[in-house]
């Protein structure tokens, strides 16, 4: 069975759980608590699995995969149905672009290790940390909102009426932004799609829940 090294609140893990659920794949969760025991991602055992000390990692028999996008694209390759990407090359590219805006440009700036570095190295206050977080969400989400209205390809989901890679990246980032009390009023399209996505069984099943509670 597939093994997912997972932290319940990690948005990168949340993405992979959604993809696994959507493709109806069985998987075992191996919890890696990012806060307990000094951060279990730094343990020798996990460092061996992912030298980046980041979750998620997916293990398929003797193969270890890291990076949520690479993992999800692997799942797409080995289980093509239901597909996470539209068949049209242009639409495929815009879906990937949307997901990458979150994966490569929003999420890395607000990741735990970045926030911890700002706090411990530069001594920033909680308020400054929140400002930093909100700033990058605002920059990123404004562009995504504008892109969705410009493309005019949205239906109930970011692109059309089927869940795609774009929604898999949007929902966890919205969840994260809400945890950090971002004001999301300026992004009505993102909010509408997120609300719709939350009723999807693959997303409901992937919802962050602490395994220990
Ligand atoms: N680009 C990576 C990001 C992975 C990542 O940043 N994971 C976070 C949780 S969302 C993590 O493990 N953080 C641990 C830390 O910051 O020490 C992916 O998409 O998989």
mmCIF file of N, CA and C in Angstrom, residues 22 83-102 140-141 143-171 189-190 192-194 196-197 200 203:
data_model
loop_
_atom_site.group_PDB
_atom_site.id
_atom_site.type_symbol
_atom_site.label_atom_id
_atom_site.label_comp_id
_atom_site.label_asym_id
_atom_site.label_seq_id
_atom_site.Cartn_x
_atom_site.Cartn_y
_atom_site.Cartn_z
ATOM 1 N N UNK A 22 -9.206 11.445 -4.617
ATOM 2 C CA UNK A 22 -9.911 11.597 -5.885
ATOM 3 C C UNK A 22 -9.694 10.375 -6.769
ATOM 4 N N UNK A 83 -8.917 12.224 -14.420
ATOM 5 C CA UNK A 83 -7.754 13.074 -14.678
ATOM 6 C C UNK A 83 -7.846 14.402 -13.914
ATOM 7 N N UNK A 84 -6.680 14.893 -13.528
ATOM 8 C CA UNK A 84 -6.605 16.170 -12.799
ATOM 9 C C UNK A 84 -6.295 17.322 -13.740
ATOM 10 N N UNK A 85 -6.122 16.993 -15.014
ATOM 11 C CA UNK A 85 -5.755 18.022 -15.995
ATOM 12 C C UNK A 85 -6.693 17.941 -17.200
ATOM 13 N N UNK A 86 -7.098 19.096 -17.735
ATOM 14 C CA UNK A 86 -7.952 19.054 -18.927
ATOM 15 C C UNK A 86 -7.150 18.562 -20.139
ATOM 16 N N UNK A 87 -7.831 18.005 -21.148
ATOM 17 C CA UNK A 87 -7.090 17.468 -22.301
ATOM 18 C C UNK A 87 -6.496 18.553 -23.199
ATOM 19 N N UNK A 88 -7.140 19.704 -23.265
ATOM 20 C CA UNK A 88 -6.678 20.757 -24.169
ATOM 21 C C UNK A 88 -5.330 21.327 -23.683
ATOM 22 N N UNK A 89 -4.319 21.401 -24.572
ATOM 23 C CA UNK A 89 -2.978 21.831 -24.138
ATOM 24 C C UNK A 89 -2.946 23.226 -23.516
ATOM 25 N N UNK A 90 -3.737 24.161 -24.065
ATOM 26 C CA UNK A 90 -3.757 25.514 -23.484
ATOM 27 C C UNK A 90 -4.359 25.477 -22.077
ATOM 28 N N UNK A 91 -5.497 24.790 -21.958
ATOM 29 C CA UNK A 91 -6.149 24.727 -20.638
ATOM 30 C C UNK A 91 -5.275 23.973 -19.631
ATOM 31 N N UNK A 92 -4.589 22.956 -20.124
ATOM 32 C CA UNK A 92 -3.671 22.216 -19.246
ATOM 33 C C UNK A 92 -2.600 23.167 -18.713
ATOM 34 N N UNK A 93 -2.100 24.001 -19.601
ATOM 35 C CA UNK A 93 -1.046 24.925 -19.200
ATOM 36 C C UNK A 93 -1.558 25.952 -18.174
ATOM 37 N N UNK A 94 -2.780 26.468 -18.372
ATOM 38 C CA UNK A 94 -3.270 27.464 -17.405
ATOM 39 C C UNK A 94 -3.593 26.821 -16.049
ATOM 40 N N UNK A 95 -4.042 25.582 -16.082
ATOM 41 C CA UNK A 95 -4.288 24.875 -14.812
ATOM 42 C C UNK A 95 -2.963 24.693 -14.066
ATOM 43 N N UNK A 96 -1.933 24.267 -14.788
ATOM 44 C CA UNK A 96 -0.611 24.078 -14.158
ATOM 45 C C UNK A 96 -0.073 25.420 -13.654
ATOM 46 N N UNK A 97 -0.279 26.456 -14.446
ATOM 47 C CA UNK A 97 0.213 27.782 -14.064
ATOM 48 C C UNK A 97 -0.436 28.241 -12.755
ATOM 49 N N UNK A 98 -1.748 28.019 -12.642
ATOM 50 C CA UNK A 98 -2.479 28.397 -11.424
ATOM 51 C C UNK A 98 -1.914 27.632 -10.212
ATOM 52 N N UNK A 99 -1.753 26.324 -10.390
ATOM 53 C CA UNK A 99 -1.223 25.511 -9.283
ATOM 54 C C UNK A 99 0.194 25.953 -8.918
ATOM 55 N N UNK A 100 0.992 26.245 -9.936
ATOM 56 C CA UNK A 100 2.384 26.647 -9.679
ATOM 57 C C UNK A 100 2.486 28.008 -8.999
ATOM 58 N N UNK A 101 1.535 28.900 -9.298
ATOM 59 C CA UNK A 101 1.560 30.206 -8.618
ATOM 60 C C UNK A 101 1.491 29.998 -7.106
ATOM 61 N N UNK A 102 0.696 29.010 -6.715
ATOM 62 C CA UNK A 102 0.582 28.718 -5.275
ATOM 63 C C UNK A 102 1.808 27.930 -4.806
ATOM 64 N N UNK A 140 -0.437 37.251 -4.021
ATOM 65 C CA UNK A 140 -0.697 36.027 -4.781
ATOM 66 C C UNK A 140 -2.167 35.867 -5.139
ATOM 67 N N UNK A 141 -3.042 36.052 -4.143
ATOM 68 C CA UNK A 141 -4.471 35.828 -4.377
ATOM 69 C C UNK A 141 -5.055 36.885 -5.320
ATOM 70 N N UNK A 143 -3.637 38.240 -7.854
ATOM 71 C CA UNK A 143 -3.305 37.830 -9.221
ATOM 72 C C UNK A 143 -4.154 36.630 -9.638
ATOM 73 N N UNK A 144 -4.350 35.672 -8.730
ATOM 74 C CA UNK A 144 -5.143 34.486 -9.090
ATOM 75 C C UNK A 144 -6.594 34.863 -9.361
ATOM 76 N N UNK A 145 -7.132 35.777 -8.534
ATOM 77 C CA UNK A 145 -8.519 36.240 -8.727
ATOM 78 C C UNK A 145 -8.658 36.882 -10.106
ATOM 79 N N UNK A 146 -7.674 37.741 -10.425
ATOM 80 C CA UNK A 146 -7.707 38.447 -11.713
ATOM 81 C C UNK A 146 -7.589 37.437 -12.864
ATOM 82 N N UNK A 147 -6.688 36.482 -12.697
ATOM 83 C CA UNK A 147 -6.497 35.487 -13.767
ATOM 84 C C UNK A 147 -7.777 34.701 -14.022
ATOM 85 N N UNK A 148 -8.445 34.285 -12.956
ATOM 86 C CA UNK A 148 -9.667 33.488 -13.166
ATOM 87 C C UNK A 148 -10.737 34.307 -13.873
ATOM 88 N N UNK A 149 -10.847 35.599 -13.523
ATOM 89 C CA UNK A 149 -11.874 36.404 -14.196
ATOM 90 C C UNK A 149 -11.471 36.687 -15.648
ATOM 91 N N UNK A 150 -10.172 36.786 -15.902
ATOM 92 C CA UNK A 150 -9.712 37.047 -17.274
ATOM 93 C C UNK A 150 -9.881 35.809 -18.164
ATOM 94 N N UNK A 151 -9.498 34.648 -17.636
ATOM 95 C CA UNK A 151 -9.597 33.429 -18.461
ATOM 96 C C UNK A 151 -11.050 33.111 -18.824
ATOM 97 N N UNK A 152 -11.954 33.412 -17.858
ATOM 98 C CA UNK A 152 -13.371 33.057 -18.030
ATOM 99 C C UNK A 152 -13.559 31.569 -18.325
ATOM 100 N N UNK A 153 -12.791 30.753 -17.649
ATOM 101 C CA UNK A 153 -12.912 29.303 -17.851
ATOM 102 C C UNK A 153 -13.517 28.624 -16.620
ATOM 103 N N UNK A 154 -13.773 29.446 -15.570
ATOM 104 C CA UNK A 154 -14.261 28.843 -14.322
ATOM 105 C C UNK A 154 -15.708 28.399 -14.456
ATOM 106 N N UNK A 155 -15.999 27.312 -13.772
ATOM 107 C CA UNK A 155 -17.383 26.883 -13.583
ATOM 108 C C UNK A 155 -17.560 26.785 -12.085
ATOM 109 N N UNK A 156 -17.986 25.625 -11.618
ATOM 110 C CA UNK A 156 -18.046 25.418 -10.170
ATOM 111 C C UNK A 156 -16.643 25.292 -9.579
ATOM 112 N N UNK A 157 -15.712 24.898 -10.447
ATOM 113 C CA UNK A 157 -14.319 24.769 -10.011
ATOM 114 C C UNK A 157 -13.486 25.816 -10.744
ATOM 115 N N UNK A 158 -12.194 25.895 -10.422
ATOM 116 C CA UNK A 158 -11.343 26.948 -11.022
ATOM 117 C C UNK A 158 -11.405 26.919 -12.539
ATOM 118 N N UNK A 159 -11.354 25.712 -13.092
ATOM 119 C CA UNK A 159 -11.393 25.575 -14.550
ATOM 120 C C UNK A 159 -12.459 24.537 -14.880
ATOM 121 N N UNK A 160 -13.619 25.034 -15.269
ATOM 122 C CA UNK A 160 -14.716 24.142 -15.654
ATOM 123 C C UNK A 160 -15.472 23.588 -14.461
ATOM 124 N N UNK A 161 -16.113 22.454 -14.689
ATOM 125 C CA UNK A 161 -16.964 21.866 -13.655
ATOM 126 C C UNK A 161 -16.396 20.563 -13.098
ATOM 127 N N UNK A 162 -15.112 20.356 -13.367
ATOM 128 C CA UNK A 162 -14.439 19.209 -12.758
ATOM 129 C C UNK A 162 -13.287 19.698 -11.902
ATOM 130 N N UNK A 163 -13.048 18.955 -10.844
ATOM 131 C CA UNK A 163 -11.937 19.302 -9.960
ATOM 132 C C UNK A 163 -10.614 19.056 -10.701
ATOM 133 N N UNK A 164 -9.744 20.045 -10.703
ATOM 134 C CA UNK A 164 -8.436 19.892 -11.356
ATOM 135 C C UNK A 164 -7.328 20.191 -10.347
ATOM 136 N N UNK A 165 -6.118 20.088 -10.873
ATOM 137 C CA UNK A 165 -4.923 20.411 -10.084
ATOM 138 C C UNK A 165 -5.028 21.814 -9.468
ATOM 139 N N UNK A 166 -5.668 22.720 -10.180
ATOM 140 C CA UNK A 166 -5.796 24.101 -9.684
ATOM 141 C C UNK A 166 -6.565 24.124 -8.360
ATOM 142 N N UNK A 167 -7.675 23.399 -8.289
ATOM 143 C CA UNK A 167 -8.473 23.354 -7.052
ATOM 144 C C UNK A 167 -7.708 22.643 -5.939
ATOM 145 N N UNK A 168 -6.934 21.638 -6.334
ATOM 146 C CA UNK A 168 -6.146 20.886 -5.342
ATOM 147 C C UNK A 168 -5.131 21.808 -4.666
ATOM 148 N N UNK A 169 -4.671 22.826 -5.390
ATOM 149 C CA UNK A 169 -3.735 23.784 -4.800
ATOM 150 C C UNK A 169 -4.468 24.934 -4.119
ATOM 151 N N UNK A 170 -5.626 25.312 -4.654
ATOM 152 C CA UNK A 170 -6.352 26.451 -4.069
ATOM 153 C C UNK A 170 -6.873 26.147 -2.656
ATOM 154 N N UNK A 171 -7.560 25.008 -2.512
ATOM 155 C CA UNK A 171 -8.261 24.746 -1.242
ATOM 156 C C UNK A 171 -7.315 24.748 -0.030
ATOM 157 N N UNK A 189 -14.231 35.220 -6.379
ATOM 158 C CA UNK A 189 -14.229 34.020 -7.235
ATOM 159 C C UNK A 189 -13.529 32.872 -6.508
ATOM 160 N N UNK A 190 -12.380 33.178 -5.918
ATOM 161 C CA UNK A 190 -11.648 32.130 -5.179
ATOM 162 C C UNK A 190 -12.523 31.599 -4.047
ATOM 163 N N UNK A 192 -15.847 31.646 -3.781
ATOM 164 C CA UNK A 192 -16.998 30.873 -4.300
ATOM 165 C C UNK A 192 -16.550 29.455 -4.669
ATOM 166 N N UNK A 193 -15.428 29.364 -5.362
ATOM 167 C CA UNK A 193 -14.945 28.043 -5.790
ATOM 168 C C UNK A 193 -14.527 27.208 -4.580
ATOM 169 N N UNK A 194 -13.863 27.868 -3.631
ATOM 170 C CA UNK A 194 -13.437 27.145 -2.429
ATOM 171 C C UNK A 194 -14.654 26.556 -1.710
ATOM 172 N N UNK A 196 -17.497 25.746 -2.926
ATOM 173 C CA UNK A 196 -18.015 24.610 -3.691
ATOM 174 C C UNK A 196 -17.133 23.367 -3.480
ATOM 175 N N UNK A 197 -15.810 23.603 -3.537
ATOM 176 C CA UNK A 197 -14.866 22.479 -3.385
ATOM 177 C C UNK A 197 -15.047 21.760 -2.053
ATOM 178 N N UNK A 200 -16.857 18.580 -1.895
ATOM 179 C CA UNK A 200 -16.405 17.427 -2.698
ATOM 180 C C UNK A 200 -15.897 16.327 -1.756
ATOM 181 N N UNK A 203 -12.212 16.037 -1.034
ATOM 182 C CA UNK A 203 -11.661 17.128 -0.217
ATOM 183 C C UNK A 203 -12.119 16.964 1.235
#
